[in-house]
Coordinates of C-alpha atoms in Angstrom, one line a residue:
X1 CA -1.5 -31.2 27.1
X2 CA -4.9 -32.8 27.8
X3 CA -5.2 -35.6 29.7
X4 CA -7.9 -37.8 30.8
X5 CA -8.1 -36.2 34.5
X6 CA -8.2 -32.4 32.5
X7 CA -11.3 -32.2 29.8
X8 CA -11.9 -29.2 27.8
X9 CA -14.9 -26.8 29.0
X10 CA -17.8 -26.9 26.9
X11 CA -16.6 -22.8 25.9
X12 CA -13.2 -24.7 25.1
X13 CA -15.3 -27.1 22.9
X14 CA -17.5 -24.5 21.1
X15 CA -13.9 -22.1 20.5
X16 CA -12.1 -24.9 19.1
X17 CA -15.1 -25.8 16.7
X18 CA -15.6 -22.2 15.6
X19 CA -11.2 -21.6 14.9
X20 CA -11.3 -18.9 17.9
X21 CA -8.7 -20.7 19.5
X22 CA -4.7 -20.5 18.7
X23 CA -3.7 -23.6 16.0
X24 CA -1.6 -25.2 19.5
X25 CA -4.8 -24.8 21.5
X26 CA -6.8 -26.8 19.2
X27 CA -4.4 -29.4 17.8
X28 CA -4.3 -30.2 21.6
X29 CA -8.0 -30.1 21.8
X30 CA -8.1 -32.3 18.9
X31 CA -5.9 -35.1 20.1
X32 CA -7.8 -35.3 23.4
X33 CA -11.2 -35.3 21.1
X34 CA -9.3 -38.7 19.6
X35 CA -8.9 -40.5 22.9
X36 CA -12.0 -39.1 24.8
X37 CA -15.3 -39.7 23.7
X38 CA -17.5 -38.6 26.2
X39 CA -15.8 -34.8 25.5
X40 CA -16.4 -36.3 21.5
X41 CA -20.4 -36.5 22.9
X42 CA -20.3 -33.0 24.5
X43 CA -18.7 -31.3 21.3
X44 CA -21.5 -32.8 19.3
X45 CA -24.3 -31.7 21.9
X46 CA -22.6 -28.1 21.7
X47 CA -22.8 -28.4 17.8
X48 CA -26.7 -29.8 17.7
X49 CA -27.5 -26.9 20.4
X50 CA -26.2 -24.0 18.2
X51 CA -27.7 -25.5 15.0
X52 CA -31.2 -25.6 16.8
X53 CA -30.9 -22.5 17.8
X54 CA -30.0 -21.0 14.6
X55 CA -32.7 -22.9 12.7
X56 CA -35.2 -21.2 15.8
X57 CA -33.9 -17.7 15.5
X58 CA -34.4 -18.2 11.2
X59 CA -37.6 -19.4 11.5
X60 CA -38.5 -16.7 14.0
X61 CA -37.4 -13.8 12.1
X62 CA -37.1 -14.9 9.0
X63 CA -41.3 -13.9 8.4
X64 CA -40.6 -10.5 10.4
X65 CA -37.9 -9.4 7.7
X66 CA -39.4 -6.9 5.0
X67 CA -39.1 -8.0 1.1
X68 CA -35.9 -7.2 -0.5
X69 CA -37.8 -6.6 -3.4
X70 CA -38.6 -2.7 -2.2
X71 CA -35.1 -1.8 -1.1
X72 CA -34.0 -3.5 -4.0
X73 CA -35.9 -1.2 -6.6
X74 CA -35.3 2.0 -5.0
X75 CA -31.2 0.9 -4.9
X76 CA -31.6 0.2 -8.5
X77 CA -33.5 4.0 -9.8
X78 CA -30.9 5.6 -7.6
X79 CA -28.1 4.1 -9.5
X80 CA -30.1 4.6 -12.6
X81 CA -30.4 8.0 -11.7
X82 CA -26.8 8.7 -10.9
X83 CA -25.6 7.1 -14.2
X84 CA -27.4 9.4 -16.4
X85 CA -27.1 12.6 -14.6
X86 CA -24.6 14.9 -16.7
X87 CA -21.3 14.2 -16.4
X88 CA -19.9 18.1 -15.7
X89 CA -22.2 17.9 -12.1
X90 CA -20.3 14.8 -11.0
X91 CA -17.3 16.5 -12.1
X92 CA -17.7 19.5 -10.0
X93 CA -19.6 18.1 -7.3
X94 CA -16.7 19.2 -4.7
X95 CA -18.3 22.9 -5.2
X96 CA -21.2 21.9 -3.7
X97 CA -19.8 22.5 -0.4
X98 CA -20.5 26.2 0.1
X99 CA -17.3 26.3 2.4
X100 CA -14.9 25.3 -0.7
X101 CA -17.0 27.7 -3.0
X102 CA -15.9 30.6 -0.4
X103 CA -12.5 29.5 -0.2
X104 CA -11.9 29.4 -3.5
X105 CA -13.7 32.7 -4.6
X106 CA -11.0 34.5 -1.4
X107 CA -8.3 32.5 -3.0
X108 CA -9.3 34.2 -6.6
X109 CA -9.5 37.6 -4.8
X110 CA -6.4 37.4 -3.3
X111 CA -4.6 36.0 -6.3
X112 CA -6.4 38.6 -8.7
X113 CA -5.8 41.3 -5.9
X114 CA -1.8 39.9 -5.9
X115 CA -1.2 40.3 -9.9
X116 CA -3.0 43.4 -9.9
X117 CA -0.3 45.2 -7.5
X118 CA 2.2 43.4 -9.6
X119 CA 1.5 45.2 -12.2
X120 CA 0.9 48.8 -11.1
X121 CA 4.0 48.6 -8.6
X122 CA 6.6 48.5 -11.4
X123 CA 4.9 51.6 -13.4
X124 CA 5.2 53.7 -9.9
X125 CA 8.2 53.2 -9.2
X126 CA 9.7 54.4 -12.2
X127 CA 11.5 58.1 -12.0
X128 CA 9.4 60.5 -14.1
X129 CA 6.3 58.8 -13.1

């Protein structure tokens, strides 16, 4: 528990304020917060100091970011151009892969190659044949 001889760090402060701390840790942050106000001062320094800093870093490289408007339109004639491409390529688009193209065309050898012995095997061994 917190006492008046034991404050919380200023990282104890800025955890508590941002829920990185476990719900014990901070309801006994909080209670000290009710009773102390110097550590009530700090927590609101810690609070002004990240929301300057934000508000620097926006206004910093908020003009350095590129329009969304380019990304934006290409995003949008990709889609465009996915929706109206015939259905039977997006289908079959698994073939693409030359890989699965070759394992199936083996796989429809073998399996041709397999029926095919089937059905001569039974014709030579008959007696007479």
């Amino acid at each position: 528990m917190w006492t008046e001889e034991r404050h919380p760090s200023d990282q104890e402060l800025l955890q508590a304020t941002d829920g990185e701390l476990s719900a014990r840790h901070t309801a006994q942050i909080q209670t000290h917060l009710a009773a102390c106000q110097n550590c009530r001062a700090r927590r609101a320094a810690i609070e002004e100091t990240v929301v300057n800093f934000m508000q620097a870093w926006r206004d910093k490289l908020d003009p350095q970011l590129p329009s969304i408007e380019g990304p934006r339109a290409l995003l949008r004639a990709e889609l465009f151009e996915l929706a109206s491409s015939p259905a039977t390529r997006a289908s079959f688009g698994f073939l693409q892969s030359s890989w699965i193209r070759r394992g199936l065309a083996i796989g429809l050898s073998l399996a041709f190659a397999v029926v095919a012995v089937l059905l001569v095997l039974p014709r030579a061994a008959l007696p007479g044949s």
